[in-house]
Every structure is written in structure tokens, then in C-alpha cells.
Short mmCIF file of C-alpha atoms in Angstrom, two decimals:
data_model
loop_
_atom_site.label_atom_id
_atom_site.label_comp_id
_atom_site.label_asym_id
_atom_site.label_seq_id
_atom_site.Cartn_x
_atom_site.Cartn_y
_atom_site.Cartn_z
CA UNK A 1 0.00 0.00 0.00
CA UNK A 2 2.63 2.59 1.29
CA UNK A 3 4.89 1.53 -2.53
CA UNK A 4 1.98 2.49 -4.47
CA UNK A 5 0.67 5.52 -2.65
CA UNK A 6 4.57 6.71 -2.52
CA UNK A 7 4.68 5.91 -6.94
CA UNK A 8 1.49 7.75 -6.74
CA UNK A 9 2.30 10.86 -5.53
CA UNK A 10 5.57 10.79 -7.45
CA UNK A 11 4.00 10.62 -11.11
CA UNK A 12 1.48 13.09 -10.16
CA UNK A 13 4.07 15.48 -9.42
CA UNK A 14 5.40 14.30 -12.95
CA UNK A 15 2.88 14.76 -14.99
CA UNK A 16 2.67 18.08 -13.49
CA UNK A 17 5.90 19.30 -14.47
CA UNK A 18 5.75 17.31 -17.93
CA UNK A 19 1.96 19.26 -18.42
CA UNK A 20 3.74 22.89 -17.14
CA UNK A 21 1.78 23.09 -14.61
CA UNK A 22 -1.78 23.31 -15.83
CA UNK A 23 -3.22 23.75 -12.54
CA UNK A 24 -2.33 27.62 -13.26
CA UNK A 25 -4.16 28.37 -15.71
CA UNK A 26 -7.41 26.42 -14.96
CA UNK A 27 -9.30 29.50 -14.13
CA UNK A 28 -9.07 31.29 -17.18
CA UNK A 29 -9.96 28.54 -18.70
CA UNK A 30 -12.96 27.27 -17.63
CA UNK A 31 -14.24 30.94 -17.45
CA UNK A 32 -14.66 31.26 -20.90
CA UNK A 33 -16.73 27.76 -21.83
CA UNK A 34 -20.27 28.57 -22.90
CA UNK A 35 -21.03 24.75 -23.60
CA UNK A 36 -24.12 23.67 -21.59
CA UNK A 37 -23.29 20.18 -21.70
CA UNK A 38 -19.48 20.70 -21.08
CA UNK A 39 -21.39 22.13 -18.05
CA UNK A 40 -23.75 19.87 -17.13
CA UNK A 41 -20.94 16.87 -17.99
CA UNK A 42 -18.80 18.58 -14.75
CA UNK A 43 -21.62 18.73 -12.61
CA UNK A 44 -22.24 15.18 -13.15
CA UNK A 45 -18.63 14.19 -12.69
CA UNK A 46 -18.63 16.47 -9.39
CA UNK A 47 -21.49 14.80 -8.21
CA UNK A 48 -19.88 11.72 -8.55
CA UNK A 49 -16.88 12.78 -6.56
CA UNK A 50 -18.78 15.09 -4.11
CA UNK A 51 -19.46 12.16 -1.83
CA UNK A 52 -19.05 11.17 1.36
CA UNK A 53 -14.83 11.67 0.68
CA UNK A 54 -15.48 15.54 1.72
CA UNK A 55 -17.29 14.33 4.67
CA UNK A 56 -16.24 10.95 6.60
CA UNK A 57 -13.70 10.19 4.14
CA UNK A 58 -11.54 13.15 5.49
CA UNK A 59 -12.92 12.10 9.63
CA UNK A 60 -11.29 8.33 8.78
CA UNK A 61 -8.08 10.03 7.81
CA UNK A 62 -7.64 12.89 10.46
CA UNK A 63 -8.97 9.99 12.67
CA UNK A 64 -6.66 7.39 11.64
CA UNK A 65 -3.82 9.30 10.51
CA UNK A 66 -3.94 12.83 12.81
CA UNK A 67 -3.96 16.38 11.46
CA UNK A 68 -1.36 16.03 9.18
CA UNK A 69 -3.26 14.13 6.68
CA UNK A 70 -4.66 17.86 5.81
CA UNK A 71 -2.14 19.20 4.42
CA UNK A 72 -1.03 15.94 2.58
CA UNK A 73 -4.17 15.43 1.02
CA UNK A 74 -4.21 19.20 0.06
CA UNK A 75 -0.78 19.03 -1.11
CA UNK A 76 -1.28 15.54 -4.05
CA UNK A 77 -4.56 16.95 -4.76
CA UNK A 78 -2.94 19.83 -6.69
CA UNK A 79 -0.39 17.83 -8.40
CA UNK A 80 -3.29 14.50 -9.14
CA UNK A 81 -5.62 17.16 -10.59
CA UNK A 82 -2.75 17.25 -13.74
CA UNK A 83 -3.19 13.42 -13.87
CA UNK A 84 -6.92 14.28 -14.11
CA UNK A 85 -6.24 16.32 -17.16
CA UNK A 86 -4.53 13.63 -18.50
CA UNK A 87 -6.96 11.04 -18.61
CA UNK A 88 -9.69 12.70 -19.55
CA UNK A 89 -7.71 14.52 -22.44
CA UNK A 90 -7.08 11.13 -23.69
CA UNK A 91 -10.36 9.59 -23.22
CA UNK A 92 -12.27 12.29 -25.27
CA UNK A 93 -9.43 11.70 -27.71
CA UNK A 94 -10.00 7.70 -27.88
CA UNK A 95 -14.11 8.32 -28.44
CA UNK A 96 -15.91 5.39 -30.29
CA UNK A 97 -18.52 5.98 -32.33
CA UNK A 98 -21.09 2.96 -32.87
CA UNK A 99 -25.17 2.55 -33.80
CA UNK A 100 -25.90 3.06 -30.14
CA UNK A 101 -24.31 5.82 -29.64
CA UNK A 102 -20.65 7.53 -28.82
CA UNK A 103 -18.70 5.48 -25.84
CA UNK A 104 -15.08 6.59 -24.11
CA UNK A 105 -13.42 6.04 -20.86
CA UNK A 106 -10.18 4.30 -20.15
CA UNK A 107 -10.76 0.75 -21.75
CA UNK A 108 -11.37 3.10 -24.75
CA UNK A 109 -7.81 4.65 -24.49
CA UNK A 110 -5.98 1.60 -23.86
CA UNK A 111 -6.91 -0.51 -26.55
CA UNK A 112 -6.50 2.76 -28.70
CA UNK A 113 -2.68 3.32 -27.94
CA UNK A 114 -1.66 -0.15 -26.77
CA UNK A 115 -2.06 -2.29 -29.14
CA UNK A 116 -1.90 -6.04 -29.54
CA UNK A 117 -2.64 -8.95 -26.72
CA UNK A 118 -1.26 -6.23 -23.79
CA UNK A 119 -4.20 -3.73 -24.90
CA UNK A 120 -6.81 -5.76 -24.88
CA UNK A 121 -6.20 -7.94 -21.92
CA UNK A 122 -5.64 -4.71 -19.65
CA UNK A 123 -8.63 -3.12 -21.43
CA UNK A 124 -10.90 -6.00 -20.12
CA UNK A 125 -9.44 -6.16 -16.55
CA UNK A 126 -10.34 -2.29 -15.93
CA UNK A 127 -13.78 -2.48 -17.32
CA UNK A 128 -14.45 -5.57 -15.14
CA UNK A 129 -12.86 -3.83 -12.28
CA UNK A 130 -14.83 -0.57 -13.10
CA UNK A 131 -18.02 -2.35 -12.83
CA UNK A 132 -17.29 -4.22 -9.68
CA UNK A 133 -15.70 -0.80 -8.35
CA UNK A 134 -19.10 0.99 -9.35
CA UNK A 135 -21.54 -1.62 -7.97
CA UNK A 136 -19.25 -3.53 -5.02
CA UNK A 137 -16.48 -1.31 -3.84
CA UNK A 138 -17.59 2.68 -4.24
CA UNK A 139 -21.56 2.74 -3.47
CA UNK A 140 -21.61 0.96 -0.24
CA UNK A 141 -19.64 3.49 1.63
CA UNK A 142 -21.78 6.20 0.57
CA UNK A 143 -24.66 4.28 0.96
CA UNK A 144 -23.46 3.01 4.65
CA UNK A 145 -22.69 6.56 5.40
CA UNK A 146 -26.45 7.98 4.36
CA UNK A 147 -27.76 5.09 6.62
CA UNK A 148 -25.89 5.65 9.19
CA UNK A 149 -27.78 9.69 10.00
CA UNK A 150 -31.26 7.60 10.48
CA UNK A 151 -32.68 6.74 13.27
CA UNK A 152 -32.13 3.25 14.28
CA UNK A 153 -36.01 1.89 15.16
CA UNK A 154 -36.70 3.36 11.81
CA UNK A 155 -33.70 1.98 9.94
CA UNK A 156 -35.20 -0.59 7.66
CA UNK A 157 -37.27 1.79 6.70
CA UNK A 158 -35.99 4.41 5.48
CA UNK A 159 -33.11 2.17 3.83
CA UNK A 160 -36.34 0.47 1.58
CA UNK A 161 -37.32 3.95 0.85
CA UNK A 162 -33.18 5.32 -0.60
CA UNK A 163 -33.41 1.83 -2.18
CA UNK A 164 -36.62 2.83 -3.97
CA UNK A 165 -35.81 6.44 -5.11
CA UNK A 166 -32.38 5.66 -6.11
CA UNK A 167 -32.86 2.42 -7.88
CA UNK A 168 -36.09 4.94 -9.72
CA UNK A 169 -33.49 7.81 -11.07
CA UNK A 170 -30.96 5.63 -12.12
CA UNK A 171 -32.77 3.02 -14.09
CA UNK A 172 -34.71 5.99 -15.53
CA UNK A 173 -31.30 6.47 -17.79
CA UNK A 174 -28.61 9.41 -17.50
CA UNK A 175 -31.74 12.25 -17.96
CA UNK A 176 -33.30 11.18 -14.65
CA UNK A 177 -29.53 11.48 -13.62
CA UNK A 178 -28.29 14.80 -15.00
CA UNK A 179 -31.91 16.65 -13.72
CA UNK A 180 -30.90 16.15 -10.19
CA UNK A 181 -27.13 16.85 -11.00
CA UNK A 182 -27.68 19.82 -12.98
CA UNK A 183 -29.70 21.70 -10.77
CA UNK A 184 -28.33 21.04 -7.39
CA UNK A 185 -24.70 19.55 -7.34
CA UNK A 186 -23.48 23.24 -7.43
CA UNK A 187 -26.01 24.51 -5.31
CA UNK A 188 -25.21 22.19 -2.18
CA UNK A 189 -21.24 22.26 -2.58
CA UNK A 190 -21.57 26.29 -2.70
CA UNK A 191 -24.19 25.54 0.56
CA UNK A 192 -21.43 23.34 2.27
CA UNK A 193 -18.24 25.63 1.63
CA UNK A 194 -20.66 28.67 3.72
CA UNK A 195 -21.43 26.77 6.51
CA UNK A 196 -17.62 25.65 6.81
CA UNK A 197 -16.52 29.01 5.96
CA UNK A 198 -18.58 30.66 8.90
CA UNK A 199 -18.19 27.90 11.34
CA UNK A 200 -14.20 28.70 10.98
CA UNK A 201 -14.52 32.12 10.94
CA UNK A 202 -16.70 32.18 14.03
CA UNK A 203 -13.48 30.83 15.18
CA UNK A 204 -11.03 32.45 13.61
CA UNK A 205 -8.86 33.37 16.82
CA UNK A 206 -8.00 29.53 16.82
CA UNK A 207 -7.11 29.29 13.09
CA UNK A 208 -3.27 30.26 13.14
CA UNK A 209 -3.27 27.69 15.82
CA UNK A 210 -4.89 24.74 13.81
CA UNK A 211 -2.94 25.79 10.76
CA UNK A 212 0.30 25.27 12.63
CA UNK A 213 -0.20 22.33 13.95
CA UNK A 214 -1.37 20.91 10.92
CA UNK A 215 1.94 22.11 9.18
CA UNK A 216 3.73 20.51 12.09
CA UNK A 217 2.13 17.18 12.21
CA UNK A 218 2.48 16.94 8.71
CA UNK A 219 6.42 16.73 9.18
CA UNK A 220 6.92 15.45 12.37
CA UNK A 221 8.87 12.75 11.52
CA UNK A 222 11.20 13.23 14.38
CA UNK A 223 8.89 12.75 17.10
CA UNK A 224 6.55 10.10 15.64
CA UNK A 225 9.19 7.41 13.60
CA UNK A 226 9.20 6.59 9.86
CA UNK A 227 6.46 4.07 10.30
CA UNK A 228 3.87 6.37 11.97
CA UNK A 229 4.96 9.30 9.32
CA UNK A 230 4.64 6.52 6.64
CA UNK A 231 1.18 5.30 7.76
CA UNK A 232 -0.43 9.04 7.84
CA UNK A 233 1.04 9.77 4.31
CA UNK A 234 -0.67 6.23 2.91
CA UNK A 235 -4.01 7.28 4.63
CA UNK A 236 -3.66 11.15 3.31
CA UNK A 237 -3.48 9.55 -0.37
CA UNK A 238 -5.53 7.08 0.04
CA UNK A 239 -8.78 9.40 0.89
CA UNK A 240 -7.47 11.98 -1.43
CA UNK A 241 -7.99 9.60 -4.09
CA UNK A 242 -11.49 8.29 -2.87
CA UNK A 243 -12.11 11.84 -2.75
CA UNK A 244 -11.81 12.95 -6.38
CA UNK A 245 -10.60 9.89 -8.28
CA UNK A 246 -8.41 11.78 -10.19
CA UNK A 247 -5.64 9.30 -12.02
CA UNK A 248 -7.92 5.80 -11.23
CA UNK A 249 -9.35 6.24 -14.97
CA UNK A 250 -13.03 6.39 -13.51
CA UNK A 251 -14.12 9.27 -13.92
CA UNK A 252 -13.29 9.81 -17.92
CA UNK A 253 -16.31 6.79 -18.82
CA UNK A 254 -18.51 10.06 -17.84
CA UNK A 255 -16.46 13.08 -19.64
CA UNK A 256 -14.85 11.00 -22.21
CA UNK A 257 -17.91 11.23 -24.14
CA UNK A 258 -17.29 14.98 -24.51
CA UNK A 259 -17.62 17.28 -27.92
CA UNK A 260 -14.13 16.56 -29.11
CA UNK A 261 -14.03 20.16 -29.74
CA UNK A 262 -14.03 21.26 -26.53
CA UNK A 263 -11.13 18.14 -25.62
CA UNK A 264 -9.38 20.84 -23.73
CA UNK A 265 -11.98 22.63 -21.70
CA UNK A 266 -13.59 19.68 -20.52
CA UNK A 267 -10.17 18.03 -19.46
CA UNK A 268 -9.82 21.71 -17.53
CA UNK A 269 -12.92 21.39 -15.74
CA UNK A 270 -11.81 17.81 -14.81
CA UNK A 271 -8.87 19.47 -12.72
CA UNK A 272 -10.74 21.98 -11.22
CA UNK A 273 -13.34 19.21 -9.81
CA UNK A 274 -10.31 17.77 -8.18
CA UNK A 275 -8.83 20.99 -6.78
CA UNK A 276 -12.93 22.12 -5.38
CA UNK A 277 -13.45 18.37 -3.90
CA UNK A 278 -9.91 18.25 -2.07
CA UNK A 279 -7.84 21.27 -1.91
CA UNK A 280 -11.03 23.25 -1.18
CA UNK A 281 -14.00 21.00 0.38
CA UNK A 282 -11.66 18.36 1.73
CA UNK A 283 -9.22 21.03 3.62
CA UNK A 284 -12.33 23.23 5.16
CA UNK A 285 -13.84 19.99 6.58
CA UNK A 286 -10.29 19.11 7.91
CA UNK A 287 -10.06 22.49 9.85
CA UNK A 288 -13.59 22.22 11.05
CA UNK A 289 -13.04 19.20 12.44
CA UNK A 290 -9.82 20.20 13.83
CA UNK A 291 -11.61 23.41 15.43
CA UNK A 292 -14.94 21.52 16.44
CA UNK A 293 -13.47 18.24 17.57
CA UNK A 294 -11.83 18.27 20.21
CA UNK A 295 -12.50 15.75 22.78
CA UNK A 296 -14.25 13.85 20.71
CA UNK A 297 -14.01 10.03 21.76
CA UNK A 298 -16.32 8.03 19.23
CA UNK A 299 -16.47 6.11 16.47
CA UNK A 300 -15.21 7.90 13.11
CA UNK A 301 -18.33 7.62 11.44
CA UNK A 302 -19.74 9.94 14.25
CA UNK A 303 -17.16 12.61 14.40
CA UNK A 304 -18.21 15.34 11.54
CA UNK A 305 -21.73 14.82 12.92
CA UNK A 306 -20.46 15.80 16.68
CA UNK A 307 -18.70 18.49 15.06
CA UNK A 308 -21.55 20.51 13.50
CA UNK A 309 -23.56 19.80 16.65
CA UNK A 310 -20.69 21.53 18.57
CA UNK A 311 -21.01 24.23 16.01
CA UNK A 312 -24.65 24.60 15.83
CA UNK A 313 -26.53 22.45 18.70
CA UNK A 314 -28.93 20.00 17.39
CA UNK A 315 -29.88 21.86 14.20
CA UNK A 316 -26.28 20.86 13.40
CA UNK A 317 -27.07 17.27 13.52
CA UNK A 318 -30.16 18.01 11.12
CA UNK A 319 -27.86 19.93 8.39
CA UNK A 320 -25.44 17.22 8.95
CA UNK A 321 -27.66 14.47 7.89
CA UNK A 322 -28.93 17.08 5.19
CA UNK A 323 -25.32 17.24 3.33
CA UNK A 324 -24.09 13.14 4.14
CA UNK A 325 -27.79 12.54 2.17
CA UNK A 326 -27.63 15.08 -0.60
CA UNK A 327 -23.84 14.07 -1.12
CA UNK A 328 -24.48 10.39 -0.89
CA UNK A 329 -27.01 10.25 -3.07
CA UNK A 330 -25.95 12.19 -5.68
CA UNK A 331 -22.28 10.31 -5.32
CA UNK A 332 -23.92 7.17 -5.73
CA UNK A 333 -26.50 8.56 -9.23
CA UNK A 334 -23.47 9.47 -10.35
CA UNK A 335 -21.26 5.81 -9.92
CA UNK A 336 -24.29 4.10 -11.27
CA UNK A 337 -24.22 5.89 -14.82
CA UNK A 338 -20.49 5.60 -14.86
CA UNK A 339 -20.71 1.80 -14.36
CA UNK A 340 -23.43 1.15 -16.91
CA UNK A 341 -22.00 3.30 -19.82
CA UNK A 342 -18.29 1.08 -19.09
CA UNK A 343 -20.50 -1.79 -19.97
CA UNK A 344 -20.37 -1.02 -23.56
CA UNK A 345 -16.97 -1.75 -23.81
CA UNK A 346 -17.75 -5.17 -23.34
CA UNK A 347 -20.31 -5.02 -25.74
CA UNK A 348 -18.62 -3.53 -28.32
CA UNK A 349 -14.94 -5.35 -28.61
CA UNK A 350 -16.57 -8.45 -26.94
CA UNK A 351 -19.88 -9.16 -28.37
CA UNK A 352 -21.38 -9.25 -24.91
CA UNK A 353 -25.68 -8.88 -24.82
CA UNK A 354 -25.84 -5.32 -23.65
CA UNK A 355 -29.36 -6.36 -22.00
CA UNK A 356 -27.70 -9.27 -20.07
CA UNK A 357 -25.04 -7.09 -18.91
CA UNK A 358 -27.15 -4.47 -17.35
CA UNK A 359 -29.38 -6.81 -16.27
CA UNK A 360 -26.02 -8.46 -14.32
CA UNK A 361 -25.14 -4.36 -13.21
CA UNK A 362 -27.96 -3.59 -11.78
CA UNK A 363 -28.05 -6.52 -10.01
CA UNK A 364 -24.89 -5.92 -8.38
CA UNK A 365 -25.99 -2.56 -7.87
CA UNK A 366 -28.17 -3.47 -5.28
CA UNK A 367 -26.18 -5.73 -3.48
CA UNK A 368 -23.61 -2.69 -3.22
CA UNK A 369 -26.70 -1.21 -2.15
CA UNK A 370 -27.39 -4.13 0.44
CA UNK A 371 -24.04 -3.82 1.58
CA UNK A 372 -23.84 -0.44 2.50
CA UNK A 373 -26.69 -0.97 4.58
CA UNK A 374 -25.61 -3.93 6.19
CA UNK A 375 -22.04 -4.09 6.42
CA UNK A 376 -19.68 -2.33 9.01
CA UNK A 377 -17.41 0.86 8.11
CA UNK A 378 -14.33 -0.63 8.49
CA UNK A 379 -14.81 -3.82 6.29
CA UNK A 380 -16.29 -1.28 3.03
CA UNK A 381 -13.37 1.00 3.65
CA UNK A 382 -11.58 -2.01 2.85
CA UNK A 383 -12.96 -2.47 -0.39
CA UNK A 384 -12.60 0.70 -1.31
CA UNK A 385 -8.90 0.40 -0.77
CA UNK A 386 -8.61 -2.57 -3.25
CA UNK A 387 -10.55 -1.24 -5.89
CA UNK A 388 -8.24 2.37 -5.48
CA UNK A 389 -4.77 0.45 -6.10
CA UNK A 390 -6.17 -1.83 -8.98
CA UNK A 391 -7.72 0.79 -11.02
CA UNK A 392 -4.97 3.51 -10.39
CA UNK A 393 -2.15 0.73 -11.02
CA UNK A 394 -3.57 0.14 -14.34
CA UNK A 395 -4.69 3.30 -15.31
CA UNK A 396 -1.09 5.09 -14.43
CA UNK A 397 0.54 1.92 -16.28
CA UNK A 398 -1.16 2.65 -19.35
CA UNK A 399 -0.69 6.67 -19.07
CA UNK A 400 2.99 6.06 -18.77
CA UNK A 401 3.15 3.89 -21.22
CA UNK A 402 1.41 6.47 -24.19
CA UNK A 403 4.17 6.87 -26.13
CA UNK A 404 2.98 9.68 -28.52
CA UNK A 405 1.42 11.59 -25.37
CA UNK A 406 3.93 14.73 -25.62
CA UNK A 407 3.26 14.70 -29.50
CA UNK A 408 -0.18 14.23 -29.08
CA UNK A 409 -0.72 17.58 -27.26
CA UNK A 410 1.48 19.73 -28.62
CA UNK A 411 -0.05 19.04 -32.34
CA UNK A 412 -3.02 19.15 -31.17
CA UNK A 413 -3.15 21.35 -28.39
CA UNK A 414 -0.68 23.56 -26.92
CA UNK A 415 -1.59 23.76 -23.15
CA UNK A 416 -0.12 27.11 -22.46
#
């Protein structure tokens, strides 16, 4: 875990350097897109990666790997945003058109640029692993997470009734999808940055204090060993990557399918998803917690929610449960579509029955579902962790291994 977290963060910072720092000029950028599906194509991918990473994904690592995790998550954010960029870039790039419709992602871009027996072996290994990821490793924790703000005696309940709603927009097809997306995604994350903004502000005497002992923490080395240092920086990567995703090769099956005349502004808006999820949404939450938490002694699934009743009283515990619901649910609309339009991959270079397949995804969909409810924290977390290193081992393998990338982009477009 620690070896692939550590080559990780090392090609990230590569790419970045090798891309001249992108990250600088995202802004002016994305500014001047018009493109209401370029648009409504971000929200989606947001809402995908707006989950319940910004919330109990960053309590698990401040919880399991102190304060320091912060400023490490903060810190490969930035550079994974440019591996973001990357992937996306290629997968608009590698688009297939066929009689039901256009199709990219990842499986898409390696069977494009690595050709032969390699290609299409590692090809079918991600998509398999993109479905499982999408139905068995990814939705339970956000499902568990939603659960887990409900009242106990009622429970069973109002699991049947998330079942029933979710299982409604997403086999309604990606319009059901992008009408939630669309209209609130933006809404809710702008809703979430105020509350953390005034909630740290109300506090604001204690922020040079929290701020230096995150910086602190982050290096301690000294005090805490190699190993301890070593197990904080695997758990700050880790969530950071369950955060936004950026560099597994998920998240392009949603873009990839992109107006290939707009390849660059959509592979823009891709990096700044990653840099509002984590730098931005991931660090507030961090400092909040670090501000609002203290003494806390529970479980970690419990800590943000003690937190904004510190911060607020009870009504805390009701916006709370508000945000973990919208940003479940939305998370998990979001992983559904991304899962079923992979399946076409196997339809399309493997003669698979697209009606079979679905049927087979949607069934595992709801035992992702099943799980979430049922199963404990620690043991999803888990699978999260194994679906993270086998998607982002293949996925940076075949990124590396592009040969014509640095031709590609400067004949096509010079990212200045």
C-alpha cells in the first residue's frame, strides 16, 4: 500500500511538471466555456466525486492518521488534478462511435494506444474492475454513510425507501440522472463551503493555531518514527484519491464522451473538480473538524456529525444528515451511470448482450446497495482500498506507457 501511494504521488508530481503546470491556468480557462453540456458533464462528474470523501472520508483520515493528513491530502490533490487532465484529455481523444451511440473512458484509451494482446487484456481487466468498483467497492460506503444519520427503530425503513428512489433515477437512464445533477450539485457544494466558511470564521482566533499544527504534524517525523509518518502519508493519499478519483481512470467513462471540440476545456474542468473536492472541500472539513473536535471520543463515522452539533446544537445534527444525504445520493446517481456506460466496452470489442449485462449491473448494484446498509465501516473501507490500487495501477501503467502523449498535445493542443 505505502509503494503504491509513494509511486502515486511521485508521477502526479510528474505529470505536473511534464503538463507545465496546468493547474495555473485552470481558471481562465474554464471561465470562458459557454457549452451547456461541457457544463452539465462537470456537474455530473462532481457529483460523482462530491461524496461522502469531503465528509467521513476526510474524519477516517484525520482519525486514523492525525492532522497532518490535511495538508497531505491538500498538497497531491494539486499535483493529481494534472493526472486528471490527462486522462480525460485522452479519453475524449480515444471516443468510439457505434449505432448506439458515442462510448469513451479508459478501456477506450488503452486498446486505442496499446495495441496487440497487452491492450486488450488490460482493457478487459479495468472495465471488469470498473463495474465491480461501481456496484461492489464505491456505493456501499456512501450508501453506509447515508444510513448511518437515520434513526435506528426506523432503519429498515428508510433504507427500503433510498433503495426505492435511487434504484427509480438511475434506471430511468442518464436524464433522470443529469436533472438532479444539474440543478443542485453546485447549489449544495456552494451551501457546504458557507457553513464551513462561517463555522471557521466564528473561530477564527483559533485558526493560526490549527494551521500550525497541521503544518507541524504533517512533518513530524522526528517525534513520531518513519512508520507512523509513513502510515499518515498512505491514509492522506488514500482518501485523497477516494475523494476525487483523479488518475484511477473512472471518472473519464462520464467526460470521455465529450464534444471533441471542446477536448481541452472539458479536461480543464476535470482538474478543477479535483482541486474544489480536495484542496477546497476536503481542507475546510479538515479544519472544522480540527476546530470543532476536540475531545471527541467516538467512532469515526460519528465525528463530523459531533462536530456541527458543537457548532450549531442539534440543528447541526439536522444539516449534517442534510449534506451526508444530498452528497451520498448524488455520489452514488453518479457511480451508477459511470458503471453502466463502461459496460459497452464489453459489448462492443466483446460481443457481450448489452441487456444481459445491465441486467447483471444492476443486479450488483443493489447488493452494493445491500451492503452499504448492512455491512460495518471498516470492512467497506476495505474495499474501497482494493478497488483504489487496482484501477490507479492500471490506469497510471497505461498513461505512462502512451508513447505519442507529448506529441499528441502539442499538435493538437498547446496547453499554455
Amino acid at each position: 500500500m505505502i509503494i503504491f501511494m509513494l509511486m502515486f504521488f511521485v508521477i502526479a508530481i510528474g505529470v505536473t511538471i511534464y503538463l507545465k503546470f496546468p493547474q495555473l491556468h485552470v481558471l481562465n480557462k474554464v471561465s470562458k466555456c459557454s457549452n451547456k453540456k461541457t457544463k452539465q458533464t462537470f456537474y455530473l462528474s462532481l457529483a460523482t466525486n462530491l461524496g461522502v470523501g469531503n465528509l467521513v472520508g476526510v474524519s477516517t483520515a484525520i482519525y486514523l492518521g492525525g492532522c497532518g493528513v490535511i495538508f497531505w491530502m491538500a498538497l497531491f490533490s494539486i499535483f493529481s488534478s494534472a493526472l486528471a487532465f490527462l486522462e480525460n484529455y485522452y479519453a475524449i481523444s480515444s471516443q468510439v462511435n457505434t449505432e448506439h451511440g458515442t462510448f469513451a473512458g479508459t478501456c477506450y484509451t488503452i486498446v486505442k494506444y496499446l495495441n496487440g494482446r497487452t491492450g486488450k487484456i488490460l482493457a478487459l481487466i479495468f472495465s471488469i474492475f470498473l463495474i465491480l468498483t461501481n456496484t461492489l467497492f464505491f456505493p456501499p460506503i456512501q450508501i453506509n454513510a447515508i444510513v448511518s444519520v437515520f434513526p435506528k427503530k426506523h432503519n429498515l425503513l428508510f433504507s427500503i425507501i433510498l433503495i426505492t428512489v435511487i434504484l427509480i433515477i438511475t434506471f430511468g437512464g442518464i436524464k433522470s440522472i443529469l436533472k438532479v445533477t444539474d440543478k443542485y450539485v453546485g447549489l449544495f457544494a456552494i451551501l457546504y463551503f458557507g457553513v464551513l466558511v462561517i463555522a471557521i470564521v466564528t473561530k477564527f482566533d483559533q485558526l493560526g493555531l490549527i494551521l500550525k499544527e497541521i503544518i507541524i504534524s504533517a512533518f513530524n517525523i522526528k517525534t513520531v518514527g518513519i512508520s507512523v509518518f509513513f502510515s499518515m502519508f498512505t491514509t492522506s493519499i488514500s482518501k485523497s484519491l477516494f475523494s476525487n478519483e483523479a488518475g484511477l481512470g473512472t471518472i473519464p467513462s462520464l467526460t470521455g464522451i465529450s464534444d471533441k471540440n471542446e477536448i481541452e476545456v472539458v479536461s480543464y474542468f476535470q482538474l478543477l473538480g479535483v482541486l474544489v473536492d480536495t484542496l477546497v472541500l476536503c481542507s475546510l472539513t479538515g479544519i472544522f473538524i480540527m476546530i470543532y473536535g476536540d475531545g471527541y471520543n467516538g467512532n469515526i463515522v460519528s465525528m463530523l456529525s459531533y462536530c456541527f452539533k458543537e457548532f450549531l446544537g442539534n440543528i447541526g445534527l439536522i444539516i449534517y444528515a442534510v449534506f451526508i444525504i444530498f452528497f451520498g445520493f448524488v455520489s452514488v446517481l453518479g457511480l451508477y451511470y459511470l458503471g453502466e456506460n463502461n459496460l459497452m466496452y464489453l459489448v462492443i470489442y466483446h460481443n457481450v448482450s448489452f441487456k444481459k449485462a445491465k441486467l447483471i449491473y444492476q443486479i450488483l448494484f443493489i447488493i452494493g446497495i445491500v451492503i452499504g446498509i448492512f455491512g460495518s465501516f471498516s470492512n467497506i473501507m476495505w474495499l474501497v482500498d482494493i478497488g483504489i490500487i487496482i484501477l490507479g495501477t492500471i490506469n497510471l501503467f497505461v498513461l505512462i506507457r502512451i508513447e505519442n502523449c507529448q506529441k499528441m498535445l502539442k499538435n493538437n493542443h498547446k496547453i499554455t
